[in-house]
Short mmCIF file of C-alpha atoms in Angstrom, two decimals:
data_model
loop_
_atom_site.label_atom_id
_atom_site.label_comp_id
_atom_site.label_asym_id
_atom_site.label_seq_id
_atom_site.Cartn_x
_atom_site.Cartn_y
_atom_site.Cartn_z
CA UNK A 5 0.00 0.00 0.00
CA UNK A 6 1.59 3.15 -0.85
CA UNK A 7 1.67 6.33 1.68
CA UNK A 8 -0.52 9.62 1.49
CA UNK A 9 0.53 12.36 -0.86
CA UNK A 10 -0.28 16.13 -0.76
CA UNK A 11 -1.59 16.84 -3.42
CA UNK A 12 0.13 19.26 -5.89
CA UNK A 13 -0.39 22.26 -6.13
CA UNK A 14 1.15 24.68 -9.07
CA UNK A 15 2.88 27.95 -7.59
CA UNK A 16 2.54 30.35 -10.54
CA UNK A 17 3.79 33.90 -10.70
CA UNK A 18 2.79 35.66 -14.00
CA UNK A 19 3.18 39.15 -16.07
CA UNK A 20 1.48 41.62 -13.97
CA UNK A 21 0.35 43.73 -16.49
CA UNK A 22 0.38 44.50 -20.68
CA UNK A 23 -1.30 46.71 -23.46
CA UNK A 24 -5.36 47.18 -22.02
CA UNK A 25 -4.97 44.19 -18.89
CA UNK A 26 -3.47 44.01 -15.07
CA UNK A 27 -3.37 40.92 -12.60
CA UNK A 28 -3.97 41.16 -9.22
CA UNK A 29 -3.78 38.39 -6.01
CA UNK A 30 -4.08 34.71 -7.54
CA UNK A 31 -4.30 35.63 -10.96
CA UNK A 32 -0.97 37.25 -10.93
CA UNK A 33 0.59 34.86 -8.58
CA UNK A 34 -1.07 31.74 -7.28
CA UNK A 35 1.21 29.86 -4.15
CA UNK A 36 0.63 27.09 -2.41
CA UNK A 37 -2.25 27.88 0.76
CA UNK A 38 0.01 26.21 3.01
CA UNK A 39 1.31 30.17 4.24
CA UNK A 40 -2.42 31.24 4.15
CA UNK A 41 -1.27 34.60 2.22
CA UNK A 42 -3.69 34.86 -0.78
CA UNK A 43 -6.39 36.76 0.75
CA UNK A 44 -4.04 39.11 2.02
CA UNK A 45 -1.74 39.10 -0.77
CA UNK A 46 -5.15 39.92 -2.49
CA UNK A 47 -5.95 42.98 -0.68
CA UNK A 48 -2.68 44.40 -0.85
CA UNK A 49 -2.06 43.77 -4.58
CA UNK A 50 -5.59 46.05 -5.08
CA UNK A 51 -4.53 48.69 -2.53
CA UNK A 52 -1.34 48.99 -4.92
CA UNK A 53 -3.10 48.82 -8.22
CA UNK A 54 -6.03 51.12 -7.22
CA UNK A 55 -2.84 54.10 -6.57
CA UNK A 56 -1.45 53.41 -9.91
CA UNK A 57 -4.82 53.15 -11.26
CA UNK A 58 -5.34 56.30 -10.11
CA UNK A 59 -2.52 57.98 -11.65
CA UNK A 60 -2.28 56.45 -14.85
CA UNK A 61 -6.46 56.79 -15.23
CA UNK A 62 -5.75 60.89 -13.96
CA UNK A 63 -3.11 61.69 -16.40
CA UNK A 64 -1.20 62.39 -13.45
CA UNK A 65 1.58 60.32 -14.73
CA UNK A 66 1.53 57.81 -17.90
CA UNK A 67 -1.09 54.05 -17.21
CA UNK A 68 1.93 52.19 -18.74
CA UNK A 69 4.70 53.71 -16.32
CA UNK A 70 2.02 53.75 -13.65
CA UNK A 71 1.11 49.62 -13.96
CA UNK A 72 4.79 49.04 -14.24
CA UNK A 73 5.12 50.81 -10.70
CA UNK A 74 2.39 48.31 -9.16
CA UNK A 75 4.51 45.45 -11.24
CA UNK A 76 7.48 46.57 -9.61
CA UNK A 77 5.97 47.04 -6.20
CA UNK A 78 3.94 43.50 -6.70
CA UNK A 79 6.92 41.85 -7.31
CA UNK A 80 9.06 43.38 -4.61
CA UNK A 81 6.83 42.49 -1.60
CA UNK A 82 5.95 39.33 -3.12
CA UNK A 83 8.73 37.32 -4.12
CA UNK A 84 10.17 36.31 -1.19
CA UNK A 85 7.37 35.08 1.15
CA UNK A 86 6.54 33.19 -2.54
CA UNK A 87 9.93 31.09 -2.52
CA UNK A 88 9.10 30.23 0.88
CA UNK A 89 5.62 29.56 0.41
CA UNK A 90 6.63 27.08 -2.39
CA UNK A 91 9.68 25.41 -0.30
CA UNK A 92 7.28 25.22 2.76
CA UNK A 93 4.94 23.12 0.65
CA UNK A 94 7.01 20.51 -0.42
CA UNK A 95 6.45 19.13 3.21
CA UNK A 96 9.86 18.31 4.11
CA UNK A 97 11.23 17.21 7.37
CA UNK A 98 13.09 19.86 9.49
CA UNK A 99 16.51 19.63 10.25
CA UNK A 100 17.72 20.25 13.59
CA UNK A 101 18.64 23.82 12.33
CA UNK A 102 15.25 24.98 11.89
CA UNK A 103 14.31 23.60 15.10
CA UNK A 104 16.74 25.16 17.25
CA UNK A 105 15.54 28.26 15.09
CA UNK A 106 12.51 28.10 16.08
CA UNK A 107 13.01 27.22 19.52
CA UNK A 108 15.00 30.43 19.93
CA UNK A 109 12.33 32.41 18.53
CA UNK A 110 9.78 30.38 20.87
CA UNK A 111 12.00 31.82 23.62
CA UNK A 112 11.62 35.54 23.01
CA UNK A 113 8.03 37.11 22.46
CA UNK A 114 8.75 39.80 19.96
CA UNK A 115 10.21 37.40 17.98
CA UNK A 116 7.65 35.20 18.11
CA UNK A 117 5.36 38.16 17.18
CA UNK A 118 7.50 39.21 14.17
CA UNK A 119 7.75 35.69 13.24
CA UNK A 120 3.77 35.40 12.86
CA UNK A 121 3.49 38.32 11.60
CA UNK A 122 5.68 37.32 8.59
CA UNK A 123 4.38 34.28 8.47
CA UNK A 124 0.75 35.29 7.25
CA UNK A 125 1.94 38.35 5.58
CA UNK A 126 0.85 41.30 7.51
CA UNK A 127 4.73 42.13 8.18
CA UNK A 128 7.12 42.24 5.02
CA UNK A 129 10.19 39.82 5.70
CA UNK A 130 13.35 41.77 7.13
CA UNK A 131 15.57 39.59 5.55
CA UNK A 132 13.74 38.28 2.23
CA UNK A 133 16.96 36.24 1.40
CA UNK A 134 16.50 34.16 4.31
CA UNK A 135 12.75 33.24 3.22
CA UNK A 136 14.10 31.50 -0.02
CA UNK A 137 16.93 29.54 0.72
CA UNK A 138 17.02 25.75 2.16
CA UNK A 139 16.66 25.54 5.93
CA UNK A 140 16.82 21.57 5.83
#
């Protein structure tokens, strides 16, 4: 009998924008649910778009240069907590590094708050690197 799987899920990140179209939450980037981000990556990717909306529909500056401003933004507080989203979902065992990690940051209660505050995307990491390498 063969174990369990998770099931797979396909991390995505697309073209944010082009001639007449823009992408917002999971239509621009779709992750894996295991960091619970996409409602929240949701809301945030419209509170960006709706400012360069705003100035490109205005005149205020050009819609092109404006929707490559959300693009760049999107990307930029995106792209991290998505490495890590799609490492985290491959479900692999800890090593003893990430462990003793975590049980230093179980130790100190702003840490802990920083940590979950990271974790479900309210805070932007404050080391992005971190969030994308191998911790295993």
């Amino acid at each position: 009998m063969s174990q369990p799987r998770a099931a797979a899920v396909r991390n995505a990140r697309r073209q944010a924008h082009g001639p007449g179209w823009v992408l917002a939450g999971d239509a621009g980037h779709y992750k894996d649910p295991v960091s619970a981000q996409g409602i929240s990556d949701a809301f945030a990717d419209a509170y960006v778009l709706a400012d360069a909306l705003d100035a490109g529909l205005s005149g205020s500056t050009g819609l092109d240069s404006a929707l490559a401003g959300y693009a760049a933004t999107r990307d930029a507080q995106r792209l991290g907590a998505f490495a890590y989203t799609c490492e985290q979902a491959e479900l692999r065992h800890f090593g003893a590094g990430v462990l003793g990690d975590l049980a230093g940051t179980a130790a100190d209660e702003r840490a802990v708050e920083a940590f979950l505050n990271t974790f479900v995307g309210c805070d932007a990491p404050s080391d992005p690197g971190w969030l994308g390498e191998s911790h295993y």
